[in-house]
Coordinates of C-alpha atoms in Angstrom, one line a residue:
Chain A
M1 CA 7.6 4.1 -6.7
T2 CA 10.9 5.4 -5.6
T3 CA 11.7 2.0 -4.0
L4 CA 11.3 0.4 -7.4
R5 CA 13.7 2.8 -9.0
L6 CA 16.3 2.0 -6.4
T7 CA 16.6 -1.6 -7.5
S8 CA 16.0 -1.1 -11.2
S9 CA 18.0 -3.4 -13.3
S10 CA 19.0 -0.6 -15.6
I11 CA 22.7 0.1 -16.2
P12 CA 23.5 3.3 -14.4
A13 CA 24.9 6.4 -16.1
L14 CA 28.5 5.4 -15.2
G15 CA 31.6 6.2 -17.1
I16 CA 32.3 3.6 -19.7
P17 CA 35.6 2.5 -18.2
V18 CA 34.0 1.2 -15.0
S19 CA 31.4 -0.9 -16.8
V20 CA 34.1 -2.2 -19.2
V21 CA 36.2 -3.2 -16.2
A22 CA 33.2 -4.8 -14.6
I23 CA 32.4 -6.8 -17.7
L24 CA 36.0 -7.9 -18.1
L25 CA 36.2 -8.9 -14.4
L26 CA 32.9 -10.9 -14.7
A27 CA 34.2 -12.7 -17.8
L28 CA 37.5 -13.4 -15.9
F29 CA 35.6 -14.9 -12.9
W30 CA 33.5 -17.0 -15.3
F31 CA 36.6 -18.3 -17.1
A32 CA 38.3 -19.0 -13.8
L33 CA 35.3 -20.8 -12.4
T34 CA 35.0 -23.3 -15.3
N35 CA 38.5 -23.5 -16.8
V36 CA 40.7 -23.1 -13.8
F37 CA 38.7 -24.4 -10.8
G38 CA 37.2 -27.0 -13.0
V39 CA 33.5 -26.6 -12.2
P40 CA 31.9 -29.4 -14.3
E41 CA 30.2 -28.4 -17.6
Y42 CA 26.7 -29.7 -16.5
V43 CA 26.8 -27.6 -13.3
F44 CA 28.0 -24.3 -14.8
P45 CA 28.9 -24.3 -18.5
S46 CA 32.0 -22.5 -19.8
M47 CA 31.8 -19.4 -21.8
S48 CA 32.7 -21.2 -25.0
S49 CA 29.9 -23.8 -24.7
V50 CA 27.3 -21.1 -24.0
A51 CA 28.6 -19.2 -27.1
A52 CA 28.4 -22.4 -29.1
A53 CA 24.8 -23.0 -27.9
L54 CA 23.9 -19.5 -28.8
L55 CA 25.5 -19.8 -32.2
E56 CA 23.8 -23.1 -32.9
A57 CA 20.4 -21.6 -32.0
A58 CA 21.1 -18.6 -34.1
L59 CA 22.1 -20.7 -37.1
S60 CA 19.1 -23.1 -36.9
G61 CA 16.8 -20.1 -36.8
R62 CA 15.3 -21.2 -33.5
L63 CA 16.7 -18.1 -31.7
L64 CA 15.1 -15.7 -34.2
D65 CA 11.7 -17.5 -34.1
D66 CA 11.6 -17.7 -30.3
T67 CA 12.7 -14.1 -29.8
S68 CA 10.3 -12.7 -32.4
I69 CA 7.4 -14.7 -30.9
S70 CA 8.2 -13.5 -27.3
L71 CA 8.6 -9.9 -28.5
L72 CA 5.3 -10.0 -30.5
R73 CA 3.5 -11.3 -27.4
L74 CA 5.1 -8.6 -25.3
L75 CA 4.2 -5.9 -27.8
L76 CA 0.6 -6.8 -28.0
G77 CA 0.1 -7.0 -24.2
A78 CA 2.2 -4.0 -23.5
V79 CA 0.4 -1.7 -25.9
I80 CA -3.0 -2.6 -24.4
G81 CA -1.5 -2.3 -20.9
I82 CA 0.0 1.1 -21.5
V83 CA -3.1 2.6 -23.3
T84 CA -5.6 1.3 -20.6
G85 CA -3.2 2.2 -17.8
I86 CA -2.8 5.8 -19.0
A87 CA -6.5 6.2 -19.8
F88 CA -7.8 4.9 -16.4
G89 CA -4.9 6.7 -14.6
F90 CA -6.1 10.0 -16.1
L91 CA -9.8 9.3 -15.2
V92 CA -8.9 8.5 -11.6
G93 CA -6.0 10.9 -11.1
L94 CA -8.0 14.0 -11.8
S95 CA -10.3 13.4 -8.8
R96 CA -9.0 13.3 -5.3
T97 CA -11.8 11.1 -4.0
A98 CA -11.2 8.6 -6.8
R99 CA -7.5 8.6 -6.0
I100 CA -8.1 7.7 -2.4
A101 CA -10.8 5.1 -3.4
V102 CA -8.5 3.1 -5.7
E103 CA -5.5 3.0 -3.4
P104 CA -6.5 -0.3 -1.7
L105 CA -7.1 -1.9 -5.1
I106 CA -3.7 -0.9 -6.3
N107 CA -2.1 -2.2 -3.1
A108 CA -4.0 -5.5 -3.2
F109 CA -3.2 -6.1 -6.9
S110 CA 0.5 -5.2 -6.5
G111 CA 0.6 -7.8 -3.7
I112 CA -0.4 -10.5 -6.1
A113 CA 2.6 -10.4 -8.3
G114 CA 2.1 -10.9 -12.1
I115 CA 3.2 -14.5 -11.8
A116 CA 0.6 -15.5 -9.4
W117 CA -2.0 -14.6 -12.1
I118 CA -0.6 -17.1 -14.5
P119 CA -2.5 -20.2 -13.2
L120 CA -5.8 -18.2 -13.4
A121 CA -4.8 -17.0 -16.9
L122 CA -4.1 -20.6 -17.9
A123 CA -7.4 -21.8 -16.6
W124 CA -9.3 -18.9 -18.3
F125 CA -7.6 -18.7 -21.7
G126 CA -5.5 -21.9 -22.2
T127 CA -2.0 -21.5 -23.5
G128 CA -2.8 -19.3 -26.5
L129 CA -2.1 -15.7 -27.4
A130 CA -5.0 -14.5 -25.2
M131 CA -3.3 -15.9 -22.1
S132 CA 0.1 -14.2 -22.7
T133 CA -1.7 -11.0 -23.6
F134 CA -3.7 -11.1 -20.4
V135 CA -0.6 -11.9 -18.3
I136 CA 1.5 -9.0 -19.9
W137 CA -1.4 -6.6 -19.7
N138 CA -1.8 -7.5 -16.0
G139 CA 1.9 -6.9 -15.4
M140 CA 1.9 -3.5 -17.1
F141 CA -1.5 -2.1 -16.2
F142 CA -1.3 -1.6 -12.5
V143 CA 2.2 0.0 -12.6
V144 CA 1.3 2.4 -15.4
F145 CA -2.0 3.1 -13.8
A146 CA -0.5 3.9 -10.4
N147 CA 2.3 6.0 -11.9
T148 CA -0.1 8.0 -14.1
I149 CA -2.3 8.8 -11.1
L150 CA 0.9 9.9 -9.2
G151 CA 2.0 12.0 -12.2
V152 CA -1.4 13.7 -12.7
S153 CA -1.7 14.5 -9.0
R154 CA 1.8 16.1 -8.9
V155 CA 1.1 18.7 -11.6
P156 CA 0.8 22.0 -9.8
P157 CA -2.8 23.3 -10.1
A158 CA -1.4 26.8 -10.8
Y159 CA -0.3 25.8 -14.3
A160 CA -3.8 24.6 -15.1
Q161 CA -5.3 27.7 -13.7
A162 CA -3.0 29.8 -15.8
I163 CA -4.3 28.2 -19.0
F164 CA -7.9 28.6 -17.8
T165 CA -7.2 32.3 -17.2
L166 CA -5.8 32.7 -20.7
G167 CA -9.1 31.2 -22.0
G168 CA -8.2 27.6 -22.5
D169 CA -10.8 24.9 -22.0
R170 CA -10.5 21.6 -20.2
R171 CA -9.2 19.7 -23.2
E172 CA -6.5 22.3 -23.7
V173 CA -5.4 21.9 -20.1
L174 CA -5.3 18.1 -20.4
R175 CA -3.3 18.3 -23.6
S176 CA -0.8 21.0 -22.8
V177 CA -0.5 20.9 -19.0
I178 CA -1.5 17.6 -17.4
F179 CA -0.2 15.2 -20.0
P180 CA 3.3 16.8 -20.3
G181 CA 3.5 17.3 -16.6
A182 CA 2.6 13.7 -15.8
L183 CA 4.7 12.1 -18.6
P184 CA 7.9 11.7 -16.6
D185 CA 6.0 9.6 -14.0
I186 CA 4.1 7.7 -16.8
L187 CA 7.5 6.8 -18.4
T188 CA 8.8 5.5 -15.1
G189 CA 5.7 3.4 -14.9
V190 CA 6.1 2.1 -18.4
R191 CA 9.8 1.2 -17.7
V192 CA 9.0 -0.6 -14.5
G193 CA 5.9 -2.2 -16.1
L194 CA 8.0 -3.4 -19.1
A195 CA 10.4 -5.1 -16.7
F196 CA 7.5 -6.8 -14.8
A197 CA 5.7 -7.8 -18.0
W198 CA 8.9 -9.3 -19.5
R199 CA 9.4 -11.4 -16.4
S200 CA 5.7 -12.5 -16.4
L201 CA 5.9 -13.4 -20.0
I202 CA 9.0 -15.6 -19.5
A203 CA 7.2 -17.2 -16.6
A204 CA 4.1 -17.8 -18.7
E205 CA 6.2 -19.4 -21.4
L206 CA 8.0 -21.5 -18.8
M207 CA 4.7 -22.7 -17.6
G208 CA 3.2 -23.8 -20.9
S209 CA 3.1 -21.3 -23.7
P210 CA 4.3 -23.0 -26.9
M211 CA 7.5 -21.5 -28.3
G212 CA 9.1 -18.3 -27.0
L213 CA 12.3 -17.7 -25.1
G214 CA 10.9 -19.0 -21.8
Q215 CA 9.8 -22.2 -23.5
W216 CA 13.3 -22.6 -25.1
V217 CA 14.8 -22.4 -21.6
N218 CA 12.2 -24.8 -20.3
E219 CA 13.0 -27.4 -23.0
A220 CA 16.8 -26.9 -22.3
A221 CA 16.0 -27.7 -18.6
T222 CA 14.2 -30.9 -19.6
Y223 CA 17.3 -32.1 -21.3
Q224 CA 19.5 -30.7 -18.5
R225 CA 21.3 -28.6 -21.1
T226 CA 22.8 -25.9 -18.8
D227 CA 24.6 -24.3 -21.7
R228 CA 21.3 -23.7 -23.5
I229 CA 19.7 -22.5 -20.3
L230 CA 22.4 -19.9 -19.7
A231 CA 22.4 -18.8 -23.4
G232 CA 18.6 -18.3 -23.1
C233 CA 19.0 -16.4 -19.8
M234 CA 21.5 -14.1 -21.4
T235 CA 19.3 -13.4 -24.4
I236 CA 16.4 -12.7 -22.1
A237 CA 18.6 -10.3 -20.0
V238 CA 19.9 -8.4 -23.0
L239 CA 16.5 -8.0 -24.5
G240 CA 15.1 -6.9 -21.1
V241 CA 17.7 -4.2 -20.7
L242 CA 17.3 -3.0 -24.3
L243 CA 13.5 -2.8 -23.8
E244 CA 13.3 -1.1 -20.5
T245 CA 16.3 1.3 -20.7
L246 CA 17.0 2.1 -24.3
L247 CA 13.4 2.2 -25.6
V248 CA 12.1 4.2 -22.7
S249 CA 15.0 6.7 -22.6
W250 CA 14.7 7.1 -26.4
V251 CA 11.1 8.1 -25.9
A252 CA 12.0 10.3 -22.9
H253 CA 14.7 12.2 -24.9
R254 CA 12.1 13.0 -27.6
T255 CA 9.5 14.1 -25.2
V256 CA 10.1 15.1 -21.6
V257 CA 13.7 16.1 -22.0
R258 CA 13.1 18.1 -25.1
W259 CA 10.1 19.9 -23.5
G260 CA 12.2 20.6 -20.4
T261 CA 9.9 18.8 -18.0
V262 CA 12.9 17.0 -16.6
A263 CA 16.6 17.9 -17.0
V264 CA 18.9 15.3 -18.7
A265 CA 20.7 14.6 -15.4
E266 CA 17.4 14.1 -13.5
E267 CA 16.1 11.9 -16.4
R268 CA 19.1 9.7 -16.1
K269 CA 18.4 9.2 -12.4
A270 CA 14.7 8.7 -12.9
L271 CA 14.8 6.3 -15.8
Chain B
M1 CA -13.2 19.0 -8.4
H2 CA -15.3 21.0 -6.0
S3 CA -17.9 18.4 -5.3
S4 CA -15.2 15.7 -4.7
S5 CA -13.4 17.9 -2.2
S6 CA -16.6 18.5 -0.3
I7 CA -17.2 14.7 -0.2
M8 CA -13.7 14.3 1.2
H9 CA -14.5 16.7 4.1
S10 CA -17.5 14.8 5.2
V11 CA -16.3 11.1 4.7
P12 CA -13.1 9.7 6.2
A13 CA -10.7 8.1 3.7
W14 CA -11.0 4.6 5.2
V15 CA -14.8 4.6 4.5
V16 CA -14.1 5.4 0.8
Q17 CA -11.4 2.8 0.6
A18 CA -13.5 0.1 2.4
S19 CA -16.4 0.8 0.0
T20 CA -14.0 0.2 -3.0
I21 CA -13.2 -3.2 -1.7
V22 CA -16.9 -3.9 -1.1
L23 CA -17.7 -2.6 -4.6
L24 CA -15.1 -5.0 -6.1
F25 CA -16.8 -8.0 -4.4
V26 CA -20.3 -6.8 -5.5
V27 CA -19.1 -6.4 -9.1
W28 CA -17.5 -9.8 -9.0
A29 CA -20.6 -11.4 -7.5
V30 CA -22.9 -9.8 -10.1
I31 CA -20.7 -10.9 -13.0
A32 CA -20.4 -14.4 -11.6
Y33 CA -24.2 -14.6 -11.0
F34 CA -25.1 -13.6 -14.5
T35 CA -22.4 -15.6 -16.4
K36 CA -23.3 -18.8 -14.4
E37 CA -20.0 -20.4 -15.4
P38 CA -18.5 -21.6 -12.0
A39 CA -15.7 -23.3 -13.9
I40 CA -14.5 -19.9 -15.2
L41 CA -15.7 -17.4 -12.7
P42 CA -17.0 -18.8 -9.4
T43 CA -19.0 -16.5 -7.1
P44 CA -17.3 -14.9 -4.1
A45 CA -19.3 -17.2 -1.9
A46 CA -18.0 -20.3 -3.7
T47 CA -14.5 -19.0 -3.6
F48 CA -14.6 -18.5 0.2
R49 CA -16.2 -21.9 0.6
A50 CA -13.2 -23.3 -1.4
M51 CA -10.9 -21.4 1.0
A52 CA -12.7 -22.7 4.0
N53 CA -12.4 -26.3 2.6
L54 CA -8.7 -25.9 2.0
I55 CA -8.3 -24.6 5.6
A56 CA -10.4 -27.4 7.0
R57 CA -8.3 -30.0 5.2
G58 CA -5.2 -28.3 6.6
T59 CA -3.7 -27.7 3.1
L60 CA -3.8 -24.0 3.2
T61 CA -2.6 -23.5 6.7
A62 CA 0.4 -25.8 6.1
A63 CA 1.1 -24.1 2.8
V64 CA 1.1 -20.6 4.4
Q65 CA 3.5 -21.9 7.1
E66 CA 5.8 -23.4 4.5
S67 CA 5.9 -20.3 2.4
L68 CA 6.4 -18.0 5.3
R69 CA 9.1 -20.3 6.8
T70 CA 10.9 -20.3 3.4
L71 CA 10.7 -16.5 3.2
V72 CA 11.9 -15.9 6.8
I73 CA 14.7 -18.4 6.7
G74 CA 15.8 -17.4 3.2
C75 CA 15.8 -13.7 4.0
A76 CA 17.6 -14.3 7.3
I77 CA 20.4 -16.2 5.5
C78 CA 20.5 -13.5 2.9
I79 CA 20.8 -10.7 5.6
V80 CA 23.5 -12.6 7.5
C81 CA 25.6 -13.1 4.4
V82 CA 25.0 -9.8 2.5
V83 CA 24.9 -7.1 5.2
P84 CA 28.5 -7.7 6.5
F85 CA 29.7 -8.1 3.0
A86 CA 28.1 -4.9 1.8
L87 CA 29.5 -3.0 4.9
L88 CA 32.9 -4.3 4.0
I89 CA 32.7 -3.4 0.3
A90 CA 31.4 0.1 1.1
Q91 CA 34.6 0.9 3.0
S92 CA 36.3 1.3 -0.3
R93 CA 34.8 3.6 -2.9
Q94 CA 36.9 2.0 -5.7
I95 CA 35.8 -1.6 -4.9
A96 CA 32.2 -0.5 -4.5
S97 CA 32.3 1.4 -7.9
V98 CA 33.5 -1.7 -9.7
L99 CA 31.4 -4.2 -7.9
Q100 CA 28.1 -2.4 -8.3
P101 CA 28.0 -2.5 -12.1
M102 CA 29.1 -6.2 -11.9
V103 CA 26.1 -7.0 -9.7
R104 CA 23.9 -4.9 -11.9
F105 CA 24.9 -6.8 -15.0
I106 CA 24.2 -10.1 -13.3
S107 CA 20.9 -8.8 -11.9
C108 CA 19.7 -8.1 -15.5
V109 CA 19.0 -11.8 -15.7
P110 CA 15.5 -12.2 -14.3
A111 CA 15.3 -14.7 -11.4
I112 CA 12.4 -16.5 -13.3
A113 CA 14.7 -17.3 -16.2
L114 CA 17.2 -18.8 -13.8
I115 CA 14.7 -21.1 -12.1
P116 CA 15.4 -23.9 -14.7
L117 CA 19.1 -23.7 -13.8
F118 CA 18.2 -23.9 -10.1
I119 CA 16.0 -27.0 -10.9
V120 CA 19.0 -28.6 -12.6
W121 CA 21.2 -27.8 -9.6
F122 CA 18.8 -28.7 -6.8
G123 CA 16.1 -30.8 -8.3
F124 CA 12.4 -30.0 -7.7
S125 CA 13.1 -29.2 -4.1
T126 CA 12.6 -26.3 -1.6
N127 CA 16.4 -25.7 -2.0
A128 CA 15.7 -24.4 -5.6
V129 CA 13.1 -22.0 -4.1
Y130 CA 15.7 -20.8 -1.6
A131 CA 18.1 -20.2 -4.5
T132 CA 15.4 -18.1 -6.3
L133 CA 14.7 -16.1 -3.1
F134 CA 18.4 -15.6 -2.4
Y135 CA 19.2 -14.4 -5.9
T136 CA 16.2 -12.0 -5.8
S137 CA 16.7 -10.6 -2.4
T138 CA 20.5 -10.2 -2.4
I139 CA 20.6 -7.5 -5.1
P140 CA 18.3 -4.8 -3.5
L141 CA 19.8 -5.5 0.0
L142 CA 23.4 -5.1 -1.3
F143 CA 22.7 -1.9 -3.1
S144 CA 20.7 -0.3 -0.2
V145 CA 23.4 -1.1 2.3
I146 CA 26.2 0.3 0.1
T147 CA 24.1 3.4 -0.6
G148 CA 23.4 3.7 3.1
V149 CA 27.1 3.7 4.0
Q150 CA 28.0 6.1 1.2
K151 CA 25.4 8.6 2.5
I152 CA 27.2 9.0 5.8
P153 CA 29.2 12.2 5.9
R154 CA 32.9 11.5 5.9
V155 CA 33.5 14.0 8.7
Y156 CA 32.0 11.5 11.2
A157 CA 34.6 8.9 10.6
D158 CA 37.4 11.5 10.0
G159 CA 36.4 13.1 13.3
L160 CA 36.8 9.9 15.3
R161 CA 40.1 8.8 13.9
P162 CA 42.3 11.6 15.3
L163 CA 40.6 10.9 18.7
G164 CA 42.3 7.5 18.6
A165 CA 39.4 5.3 17.3
G166 CA 40.4 2.2 15.5
Q167 CA 38.7 0.9 12.3
L168 CA 36.6 -1.5 14.4
R169 CA 35.4 1.3 16.6
I170 CA 34.6 3.4 13.6
V171 CA 32.6 0.6 12.0
R172 CA 30.6 0.0 15.2
D173 CA 30.0 3.7 16.1
V174 CA 29.7 5.3 12.7
Y175 CA 29.1 3.0 9.8
L176 CA 26.7 0.5 11.5
P177 CA 24.3 3.2 13.1
G178 CA 24.8 5.5 10.1
A179 CA 23.9 2.8 7.6
M180 CA 20.8 1.6 9.7
P181 CA 18.3 3.4 7.4
G182 CA 19.9 1.9 4.3
I183 CA 20.0 -1.6 6.0
E184 CA 16.3 -1.2 6.9
V185 CA 15.3 -0.2 3.4
G186 CA 17.3 -3.1 2.0
I187 CA 15.6 -5.6 4.4
R188 CA 12.2 -4.3 3.5
L189 CA 12.9 -4.6 -0.2
A190 CA 14.4 -8.1 0.3
L191 CA 11.3 -9.2 2.1
S192 CA 8.8 -7.8 -0.3
Y193 CA 10.7 -8.9 -3.5
G194 CA 11.5 -12.1 -1.7
W195 CA 7.8 -12.9 -1.1
R196 CA 7.1 -12.7 -4.9
A197 CA 10.2 -14.8 -5.6
V198 CA 9.0 -17.5 -3.1
I199 CA 5.5 -17.6 -4.7
A200 CA 7.0 -17.7 -8.2
G201 CA 9.6 -20.3 -7.3
E202 CA 7.1 -22.6 -5.6
L203 CA 4.7 -22.2 -8.5
I204 CA 7.2 -23.3 -11.1
I205 CA 9.2 -25.7 -9.0
G206 CA 6.1 -27.1 -7.3
S207 CA 8.0 -28.2 -4.2
S208 CA 6.0 -26.8 -1.3
G209 CA 3.9 -23.9 0.0
L210 CA 1.2 -21.6 -1.5
G211 CA 2.8 -21.8 -5.0
R212 CA 2.4 -25.6 -5.0
V213 CA -1.3 -25.3 -3.9
L214 CA -1.8 -22.8 -6.8
A215 CA -0.1 -25.2 -9.3
Q216 CA -2.2 -28.1 -8.0
A217 CA -5.4 -26.1 -8.3
R218 CA -4.4 -25.2 -11.8
A219 CA -3.7 -28.8 -12.7
S220 CA -7.2 -29.9 -11.6
N221 CA -8.7 -26.7 -13.1
Q222 CA -10.3 -25.6 -9.9
V223 CA -10.7 -21.8 -10.4
D224 CA -12.4 -21.3 -7.0
Q225 CA -9.2 -22.7 -5.3
I226 CA -6.9 -20.6 -7.6
I227 CA -8.7 -17.4 -6.7
A228 CA -8.9 -18.3 -3.0
V229 CA -5.1 -18.8 -2.9
M230 CA -4.5 -15.6 -4.8
I231 CA -6.6 -13.7 -2.2
V232 CA -4.5 -15.3 0.6
I233 CA -1.3 -14.3 -1.2
A234 CA -2.5 -10.7 -1.5
V235 CA -3.7 -10.5 2.1
L236 CA -0.5 -11.9 3.5
F237 CA 1.5 -9.4 1.4
L238 CA -0.6 -6.5 2.8
I239 CA -0.1 -7.8 6.3
I240 CA 3.6 -8.2 5.9
D241 CA 3.9 -4.7 4.3
R242 CA 1.5 -2.7 6.5
L243 CA 1.7 -4.4 9.9
I244 CA 5.3 -5.3 10.1
L245 CA 7.5 -3.5 7.5
F246 CA 5.8 -0.1 7.6
P247 CA 5.8 0.4 11.5
W248 CA 9.3 -0.9 11.6
N249 CA 10.4 1.7 9.0
Q250 CA 8.8 4.4 11.1
L251 CA 10.7 3.2 14.2
V252 CA 14.1 3.0 12.4
S253 CA 13.8 6.3 10.7
S254 CA 12.8 8.1 14.0
R255 CA 15.6 6.4 15.9
W256 CA 18.6 6.5 13.5
S257 CA 17.8 8.9 10.7
S258 CA 19.8 11.8 12.2
F259 CA 20.8 13.6 9.0

């Protein structure tokens, strides 16, 4: 999973000045592209028209409706994905034979990216909530599952043996050794899974779900409204970053960092 | 724990793994047999018949060729453009430290959300798929190469300079071989992320390749064809990953990874 971390779309733990400089430079490039070099509005809209499109959507209530529908769909699928991923990950991770046995399954299913499942999901469930839930569950489950197995297998057996020696039973070991020990990896899985699931959801909405941010962008494309497409893309990007970095690092700070399972610096690198 | 480790001593790992795959197909066959709903879950036999039909009609082989061609050409363009650019950027720590967050900000926008924009730009054509692939593959490649260069100890370049080496010589003898592991990781990521981008792009744009076959099978509600194409996508991914990228990684890391 280290390869996934490498390209994570999270904002790195950089000093604020550098990111501010980067944002200002990007804005400057954008301004130069549309206002100085005169790239036409229908090819690449200017900042002001994207802002106007965003404002219009916000005032008409469309933005709030679509955002809340997308987030509700994500929440439903993600909760099921996380719970089943962790539960099955524990079942499999505790046995070496089971770990080796499921490896080809994980490889095969990670080869079929979440998006390739959408046609099957559409054929099975139509365009309703069941479809988006299945697609999001599918995007989350395998990553959380694989990372839970990894985390469980990395807990040093000596810790568990220490609890056994002190008279703890199997449940005690699971609760106070294996779960906290595996949580950093589980959180990585949740973060990567949320990124996958968010993309899959947008794709599912592009391909037919009524309402939602993906559908908003899709409708904008039908009318060739590039300003609305970019406004939608930026909303999707901001929500994606908020979900995968802030939410997960908030959970991490209240759990693994507080317990001392990972140091703050390491946590920054990992999440 | 004890019983499982004794099983591991007697049975090789690949037997366990092969039996998982067999078990998956057996479970699928049993469920399909008892639900008797071929429009929802066809049997494995029906799925492979659909696959054989698609191959016999030439649809599947042509689609595989189109998708692979898009992946290879797109990644080649991406590598030719991005690797020299990244090597250049990495020469200056300041430029790299400003450019990296800029690219990261842009990369927060998922490629899928940009596909409608690419469709407006290029129409429902393979060019829009290329744009999706290029956008997806550039980012991991750029970051891996810059990281690869920055990992090279400075003494190597500083040691050559007093001996009279010019900047070109240092790039050729220090940065290029030193960054090889980073370039290799970047190309591997570009290909494996690119493969997903190609499938997603073809599926939504519907221009060519395996994604279009998938979209057509969906439009005519032929679940057996949908699953057949999904199996082909997974198998191709495994072949690309295991038979090409993994051995290549071993080769590169044994040849160039000197520190």
